[in-house]
Amino acid sequence: MSSGHAALADAFLATPAWERAALLGAGYEVLGRRPRWLGPVVTAVLGAYREPPADRPRELAAFVAALGRVPFRARVAVRRAVPTRVVRMRWDTPRLDDLAALAEFLEVDGDHLDWYADRREINRLAADGALRHYRYTWLATRLIEAPKPRLRTLQRRLLDEVLGRIPVHPAAHGFVPGRDVRTFTAVHLGKSTVVRLDLSAFFASMTVSRVYGLFRGAGYPEPVAHTLAALCTTRTPPDVVRDAPSFLLAAQLRQPHLPQGAPSSPALANLIAFRLDRRLAGLADRFGADYSRYADDLAFSGAFDAPRLVAAATDVVVDEGFRVHPMKTRIRGRADRQQLAGLVVNEHAAVPRTEYDLLRAMLHTAARDGLAAANRAGHPDFRAYLAGRIAWVGRDHPSRAAKLARLFTALP
């Protein structure tokens, strides 16, 4: 696609009327002449687009180029600037016609919008950490990419006012208001067979093209969708990628992807995985099983041929652009401990006894030797951490909750 194709597309979109005479006149003006090939091009454009694709100037330019009638080096006499606009919105999200509207919505100027979108990849290439938009922390095989405060604020606004208004699939339970680990496991309680699959590098496998496609599907014009996708994705700097535990993960981090640590990433991941959830839910129905997903954890339960379901689900996962971690696949019968997202689900959702015992031992140590001695993992607010663990472990077990609470009140 050349500048001539883009100039013709912009000229067509700038016409006051979407009809043959107006498009021909705009083409003659932009080209400064009346080439014979322009008529068939206009006919093809009007045949393909009944209405002007005001939100898709690049798509129109690519269509003109694909016709093969416009010379690649067609001379352009005049270039028309045409603003984009929303054609139709799919959900109740803010209308953002162009980059100026996006900047106003985010309460930044154009230069700052470009800076946070990192079009020139300063974040990726800068050796000075002060110029980077993210802070990086490796946790075993996971990389936490935490945005700095200003970018985090922009992503949080997109989460609250754009992403939060787009519906997720009913099977998705992680990072969804009103749903949690308990709702994720609820459909799997007391089942004869429970299957758990784990998706590898869940966030890193969410490419910028998928994020762009989501925003375009919501109705945002191409330039706005590109910038929104850039604000919500990142490419990991080379010096950070060097510590990746695998070649595949390193390759994914080098490409624009969802950063694990950004407030917008979990919602985007759920929305991008909508088709995966829909296909896996349909697969579960065919096997007579129930299905739910919590982030990168996939769960199936019921009475079915488990190996066949695992093989079929893996094919769907791969077809949707994800990977199953084969070492984390679990098939558990009623006689086994069926565990999902840290909860045992054989009869009712409960934290494993071993976790309760470990927490009780930690509280005994804290009471005897002091909080600092028991805080071996270095939690910044250890007392608050213990309170949170007690609430989690004792939520569905009153007797355990009472014992742990008595130990907690005895702490110095």
Coordinates of C-alpha atoms in Angstrom, one line a residue:
M1 CA 0.0 0.0 0.0
S2 CA 1.4 3.4 -1.1
S3 CA 0.8 7.0 -0.1
G4 CA -1.3 7.3 -3.3
H5 CA -3.7 4.6 -2.1
A6 CA -4.0 6.3 1.3
A7 CA -4.5 9.7 -0.4
L8 CA -7.3 8.4 -2.5
A9 CA -9.0 6.7 0.5
D10 CA -8.8 10.0 2.5
A11 CA -10.2 11.9 -0.5
F12 CA -13.2 9.6 -0.8
L13 CA -13.9 9.8 2.9
A14 CA -13.8 13.6 2.8
T15 CA -16.5 13.9 0.2
P16 CA -19.9 15.4 1.4
A17 CA -21.9 12.7 -0.4
W18 CA -21.0 9.0 -0.8
E19 CA -21.9 8.7 -4.5
R20 CA -20.1 8.2 -7.8
A21 CA -19.8 11.8 -9.0
A22 CA -18.5 13.1 -5.6
L23 CA -15.9 10.3 -5.3
L24 CA -14.7 10.9 -8.9
G25 CA -14.4 14.6 -8.3
A26 CA -12.4 14.1 -5.1
G27 CA -10.1 11.6 -6.9
Y28 CA -9.5 14.0 -9.8
E29 CA -8.6 16.8 -7.3
V30 CA -6.2 14.7 -5.3
L31 CA -4.5 13.2 -8.4
G32 CA -4.5 16.5 -10.4
R33 CA -5.6 14.6 -13.5
R34 CA -8.4 12.3 -14.8
P35 CA -6.9 8.8 -15.2
R36 CA -9.0 6.2 -16.9
W37 CA -8.5 3.7 -14.1
L38 CA -10.2 5.9 -11.5
G39 CA -13.8 5.1 -12.7
P40 CA -13.5 1.3 -12.1
V41 CA -11.9 2.0 -8.7
V42 CA -14.8 4.2 -7.6
T43 CA -17.3 1.6 -8.9
A44 CA -15.5 -1.1 -6.8
V45 CA -15.4 1.1 -3.7
L46 CA -19.1 1.9 -3.9
G47 CA -19.9 -1.8 -4.5
A48 CA -17.9 -2.9 -1.4
Y49 CA -19.0 -0.1 0.9
R50 CA -22.7 1.0 0.9
E51 CA -21.8 3.7 3.5
P52 CA -18.5 5.6 4.0
P53 CA -16.2 3.6 6.4
A54 CA -15.3 6.7 8.3
D55 CA -13.8 4.7 11.1
R56 CA -11.6 2.6 8.8
P57 CA -9.4 4.8 6.6
R58 CA -6.6 2.2 6.6
E59 CA -8.9 -0.6 5.6
L60 CA -10.3 1.5 2.7
A61 CA -6.8 2.3 1.6
A62 CA -5.8 -1.4 1.7
F63 CA -9.0 -2.2 -0.3
V64 CA -8.0 0.3 -3.0
A65 CA -4.5 -1.1 -3.1
A66 CA -5.8 -4.7 -3.4
L67 CA -7.8 -3.7 -6.5
G68 CA -4.5 -3.5 -8.4
R69 CA -5.7 -0.7 -10.6
V70 CA -4.0 2.2 -8.9
P71 CA -0.3 2.6 -9.9
F72 CA 1.9 2.0 -6.9
R73 CA 3.7 5.3 -7.5
A74 CA 0.6 7.3 -8.4
R75 CA 1.5 11.0 -8.1
V76 CA -0.5 12.9 -5.5
A77 CA -1.2 16.6 -6.2
V78 CA -3.2 17.4 -3.1
R79 CA -3.6 15.6 0.2
R80 CA -6.8 15.9 2.1
A81 CA -6.8 15.5 5.9
V82 CA -9.9 13.7 7.0
P83 CA -10.9 13.1 10.6
T84 CA -12.2 9.7 11.7
R85 CA -15.4 9.2 13.5
V86 CA -17.3 6.4 15.2
V87 CA -19.8 4.7 12.9
R88 CA -21.6 2.6 15.5
M89 CA -20.8 1.6 19.1
R90 CA -21.5 -2.0 20.1
W91 CA -21.8 -1.4 23.8
D92 CA -22.4 1.5 26.2
T93 CA -18.8 2.8 26.1
P94 CA -17.6 6.4 25.6
R95 CA -17.7 7.7 22.0
L96 CA -14.2 8.7 21.0
D97 CA -14.1 9.8 17.3
D98 CA -10.5 10.6 17.0
L99 CA -7.2 11.0 19.0
A100 CA -8.2 14.5 20.1
A101 CA -11.3 13.1 21.8
L102 CA -9.2 10.3 23.3
A103 CA -6.7 12.8 24.8
E104 CA -9.6 14.9 26.2
F105 CA -11.2 11.8 27.7
L106 CA -7.9 10.8 29.4
E107 CA -7.2 14.4 30.4
V108 CA -3.8 14.6 28.7
D109 CA -2.5 16.6 25.7
G110 CA -1.5 15.0 22.4
D111 CA 2.2 14.9 23.3
H112 CA 1.6 13.0 26.6
L113 CA -0.8 10.7 24.8
D114 CA 1.9 9.8 22.3
W115 CA 4.5 9.5 25.2
Y116 CA 2.4 7.0 27.1
A117 CA 1.5 5.0 24.0
D118 CA 5.3 4.7 23.5
R119 CA 5.1 4.9 19.7
R120 CA 8.9 5.5 19.5
E121 CA 9.6 2.6 21.9
I122 CA 11.5 4.8 24.4
N123 CA 10.2 2.6 27.2
R124 CA 11.6 -0.5 25.6
L125 CA 15.0 0.9 24.6
A126 CA 15.8 3.3 27.4
A127 CA 18.6 2.1 29.6
D128 CA 17.5 4.7 32.3
G129 CA 14.7 3.2 34.3
A130 CA 13.3 6.7 34.9
L131 CA 12.3 6.8 31.2
R132 CA 10.5 3.5 31.3
H133 CA 6.8 3.3 31.9
Y134 CA 7.0 0.0 33.9
R135 CA 8.8 -1.6 36.8
Y136 CA 9.9 -5.2 36.3
T137 CA 10.0 -8.0 38.9
W138 CA 10.6 -11.7 38.1
L139 CA 8.7 -14.1 40.3
A140 CA 10.0 -17.6 39.4
T141 CA 8.6 -18.1 35.9
R142 CA 6.3 -15.0 35.9
L143 CA 7.3 -11.4 35.1
I144 CA 5.3 -8.7 36.9
E145 CA 5.3 -5.6 34.8
A146 CA 3.8 -2.9 37.0
P147 CA 3.0 0.5 35.3
K148 CA 4.2 3.6 37.0
P149 CA 1.5 5.8 38.6
R150 CA 0.5 8.1 35.7
L151 CA 0.2 5.3 33.2
R152 CA -1.6 3.2 35.8
T153 CA -4.1 6.0 36.2
L154 CA -4.8 6.1 32.5
Q155 CA -5.2 2.3 32.4
R156 CA -7.5 2.4 35.5
R157 CA -9.7 4.9 33.7
L158 CA -9.9 2.7 30.7
L159 CA -10.8 -0.2 32.9
D160 CA -13.5 1.7 34.8
E161 CA -15.2 3.5 31.9
V162 CA -14.5 1.4 28.8
L163 CA -13.5 -2.2 29.5
G164 CA -15.8 -2.6 32.5
R165 CA -18.8 -1.9 30.3
I166 CA -18.1 -4.7 27.9
P167 CA -19.7 -8.0 29.0
V168 CA -17.5 -11.1 29.6
H169 CA -18.5 -14.7 29.1
P170 CA -20.5 -16.3 32.0
A171 CA -17.8 -18.9 32.4
A172 CA -15.2 -16.3 33.3
H173 CA -14.8 -15.8 37.1
G174 CA -11.4 -14.2 37.7
F175 CA -11.2 -10.4 38.0
V176 CA -15.0 -10.1 37.3
P177 CA -17.1 -8.0 39.7
G178 CA -19.5 -10.2 41.7
R179 CA -17.5 -13.4 40.8
D180 CA -14.5 -15.0 42.6
V181 CA -12.9 -18.3 43.4
R182 CA -16.0 -19.5 45.1
T183 CA -18.2 -18.9 42.1
F184 CA -15.5 -20.5 39.9
T185 CA -15.6 -23.7 41.9
A186 CA -19.3 -23.8 42.7
V187 CA -20.3 -25.7 39.5
H188 CA -17.7 -28.4 40.2
L189 CA -18.7 -29.4 43.8
G190 CA -19.3 -33.1 44.4
K191 CA -18.7 -34.3 40.8
S192 CA -17.4 -37.7 39.9
T193 CA -14.5 -36.3 37.8
V194 CA -12.8 -32.9 37.9
V195 CA -10.3 -31.9 35.2
R196 CA -8.0 -28.9 35.5
L197 CA -6.0 -27.4 32.7
D198 CA -3.5 -24.5 33.0
L199 CA -2.8 -22.0 30.2
S200 CA 0.9 -21.1 29.8
A201 CA 2.0 -17.4 29.8
F202 CA -1.6 -16.3 29.7
F203 CA -1.0 -12.5 29.7
A204 CA 2.2 -12.6 27.5
S205 CA 0.3 -14.6 24.9
M206 CA -2.3 -11.8 24.5
T207 CA -0.8 -9.9 21.5
V208 CA -1.4 -6.3 20.6
S209 CA -3.3 -7.3 17.5
R210 CA -5.8 -9.1 19.7
V211 CA -6.2 -6.0 21.9
Y212 CA -6.5 -3.8 18.8
G213 CA -9.2 -6.1 17.5
L214 CA -11.1 -5.9 20.7
F215 CA -11.2 -2.1 20.6
R216 CA -12.1 -2.1 16.9
G217 CA -14.9 -4.6 17.7
A218 CA -16.2 -2.2 20.3
G219 CA -16.6 0.4 17.5
Y220 CA -13.6 2.7 17.9
P221 CA -12.0 4.1 14.7
E222 CA -8.6 2.7 13.6
P223 CA -6.4 5.4 15.0
V224 CA -8.2 5.4 18.4
A225 CA -8.1 1.6 18.6
H226 CA -4.4 1.6 17.8
T227 CA -3.6 4.1 20.5
L228 CA -5.8 2.4 23.1
A229 CA -4.0 -0.9 22.3
A230 CA -0.7 0.8 22.7
L231 CA -1.6 2.2 26.1
C232 CA -2.6 -1.2 27.4
T233 CA 0.3 -3.3 26.0
T234 CA 4.1 -3.2 26.3
R235 CA 7.3 -4.7 24.9
T236 CA 9.7 -5.8 27.6
P237 CA 13.2 -4.3 27.5
P238 CA 16.0 -6.6 26.3
D239 CA 17.9 -6.5 29.6
V240 CA 14.7 -7.8 31.4
V241 CA 14.0 -10.4 28.7
R242 CA 17.4 -11.9 29.2
D243 CA 16.2 -13.4 32.6
A244 CA 13.3 -15.2 31.0
P245 CA 13.2 -18.9 32.0
S246 CA 12.4 -20.1 28.5
F247 CA 13.0 -19.2 24.9
L248 CA 9.3 -19.2 24.1
L249 CA 8.4 -16.8 27.0
A250 CA 11.3 -14.5 25.9
A251 CA 9.9 -14.4 22.4
Q252 CA 6.5 -13.5 23.7
L253 CA 7.8 -10.7 25.9
R254 CA 9.7 -9.2 23.0
Q255 CA 6.5 -8.6 21.2
P256 CA 3.8 -6.1 22.3
H257 CA 1.6 -8.0 24.9
L258 CA -0.6 -7.5 27.9
P259 CA 1.6 -6.7 31.0
Q260 CA 0.9 -8.8 34.0
G261 CA 0.6 -6.1 36.7
A262 CA -1.4 -3.5 34.8
P263 CA -4.9 -2.8 36.1
S264 CA -6.4 -3.1 32.6
S265 CA -4.8 -6.5 31.7
P266 CA -7.1 -8.9 33.6
A267 CA -10.2 -7.4 32.1
L268 CA -8.7 -7.3 28.6
A269 CA -7.6 -10.9 29.0
N270 CA -11.1 -12.0 29.9
L271 CA -12.6 -10.1 27.0
I272 CA -10.1 -11.5 24.5
A273 CA -10.7 -15.0 25.8
F274 CA -14.5 -14.7 25.2
R275 CA -14.4 -16.9 22.1
L276 CA -12.2 -19.4 23.9
D277 CA -14.7 -19.6 26.7
R278 CA -17.6 -19.9 24.3
R279 CA -16.0 -22.8 22.4
L280 CA -14.9 -24.6 25.6
A281 CA -18.4 -24.2 27.1
G282 CA -19.8 -25.7 23.9
L283 CA -17.3 -28.5 24.1
A284 CA -18.3 -29.2 27.7
D285 CA -21.9 -29.4 26.7
R286 CA -21.2 -32.0 24.1
F287 CA -19.4 -34.1 26.8
G288 CA -22.1 -33.6 29.4
A289 CA -19.7 -31.6 31.6
D290 CA -19.6 -28.2 33.3
Y291 CA -17.0 -25.6 32.5
S292 CA -15.6 -22.5 34.2
R293 CA -12.4 -20.4 34.0
Y294 CA -10.5 -18.4 36.6
A295 CA -7.8 -16.4 34.7
D296 CA -5.5 -19.1 33.3
D297 CA -7.2 -22.0 35.1
L298 CA -9.7 -24.1 33.1
A299 CA -12.0 -26.5 34.9
F300 CA -14.3 -29.2 33.7
S301 CA -16.4 -31.6 35.8
G302 CA -19.0 -34.3 35.5
A303 CA -19.1 -37.9 34.3
F304 CA -17.3 -38.1 30.9
D305 CA -14.3 -39.6 29.1
A306 CA -11.6 -37.3 30.7
P307 CA -8.7 -38.1 28.3
R308 CA -10.8 -37.4 25.2
L309 CA -12.1 -34.1 26.7
V310 CA -8.5 -33.0 27.6
A311 CA -7.4 -33.8 24.0
A312 CA -10.4 -31.9 22.5
A313 CA -10.0 -28.9 24.9
T314 CA -6.3 -28.7 24.1
D315 CA -7.0 -28.5 20.4
V316 CA -9.5 -25.7 21.0
V317 CA -6.9 -23.8 23.2
V318 CA -4.2 -24.1 20.5
D319 CA -6.6 -23.0 17.8
E320 CA -7.4 -19.9 19.8
G321 CA -3.8 -19.0 20.1
F322 CA -3.0 -20.2 23.6
R323 CA -1.0 -23.1 25.0
V324 CA -1.9 -25.7 27.7
H325 CA 0.8 -26.4 30.3
P326 CA 1.0 -30.2 30.0
M327 CA 2.7 -30.7 33.4
K328 CA -0.1 -28.9 35.2
T329 CA -3.0 -30.9 33.7
R330 CA -4.9 -32.8 36.5
I331 CA -7.6 -35.5 36.2
R332 CA -9.1 -36.4 39.6
G333 CA -11.9 -38.8 40.5
R334 CA -14.1 -38.8 43.6
A335 CA -11.6 -40.9 45.6
D336 CA -8.8 -38.3 44.9
R337 CA -8.4 -34.8 46.3
Q338 CA -10.1 -32.6 43.7
Q339 CA -8.6 -29.2 44.0
L340 CA -9.2 -26.0 42.0
A341 CA -7.7 -22.6 42.6
G342 CA -6.5 -23.6 46.1
L343 CA -9.9 -25.1 47.2
V344 CA -10.8 -28.7 47.7
V345 CA -14.1 -29.3 45.9
N346 CA -14.9 -33.0 46.6
E347 CA -18.0 -32.1 48.6
H348 CA -18.0 -28.4 49.4
A349 CA -15.3 -25.7 48.7
A350 CA -12.7 -25.7 51.5
V351 CA -9.1 -24.8 51.9
P352 CA -6.9 -28.0 52.3
R353 CA -6.1 -29.1 55.8
T354 CA -2.4 -28.6 55.2
E355 CA -2.9 -24.9 54.5
Y356 CA -4.8 -24.6 57.8
D357 CA -2.1 -26.4 59.7
L358 CA 0.6 -24.2 58.2
L359 CA -1.2 -21.0 59.1
R360 CA -1.9 -22.3 62.7
A361 CA 1.8 -23.1 63.1
M362 CA 2.7 -19.6 61.8
L363 CA 0.4 -18.0 64.3
H364 CA 1.9 -20.1 67.2
T365 CA 5.4 -19.0 66.1
A366 CA 4.3 -15.3 66.0
A367 CA 2.8 -15.6 69.4
R368 CA 5.8 -17.2 70.9
D369 CA 8.7 -15.5 69.1
G370 CA 7.2 -12.3 67.8
L371 CA 5.8 -11.2 64.4
A372 CA 9.2 -10.4 62.9
A373 CA 10.5 -14.0 63.6
A374 CA 7.4 -15.6 62.0
N375 CA 7.5 -13.3 59.0
R376 CA 10.0 -15.4 57.0
A377 CA 8.6 -14.3 53.6
G378 CA 9.1 -10.6 54.4
H379 CA 5.5 -9.4 54.1
P380 CA 5.5 -5.6 54.5
D381 CA 2.4 -5.7 56.8
F382 CA 2.5 -9.1 58.3
R383 CA -0.4 -8.6 60.7
A384 CA -2.7 -7.6 57.8
Y385 CA -1.4 -10.6 55.8
L386 CA -2.3 -13.0 58.7
A387 CA -5.7 -11.4 59.0
G388 CA -6.3 -11.9 55.3
R389 CA -5.2 -15.6 55.4
I390 CA -7.4 -16.3 58.4
A391 CA -10.4 -14.9 56.5
W392 CA -9.6 -17.0 53.5
V393 CA -8.9 -20.3 55.4
G394 CA -11.8 -20.0 57.8
R395 CA -14.4 -18.6 55.4
D396 CA -16.4 -21.8 55.0
H397 CA -15.2 -23.6 58.2
P398 CA -16.5 -21.8 61.4
S399 CA -14.6 -24.0 63.8
R400 CA -11.3 -23.4 62.1
A401 CA -12.0 -19.7 61.9
A402 CA -12.7 -19.5 65.6
K403 CA -9.4 -21.3 66.5
L404 CA -7.4 -19.1 64.2
A405 CA -9.1 -16.0 65.5
R406 CA -8.2 -16.9 69.1
L407 CA -4.5 -17.4 68.1
F408 CA -4.6 -14.1 66.2
T409 CA -5.9 -12.1 69.2
A410 CA -3.0 -13.5 71.3
L411 CA -0.4 -12.0 69.0
P412 CA 1.9 -9.3 70.6

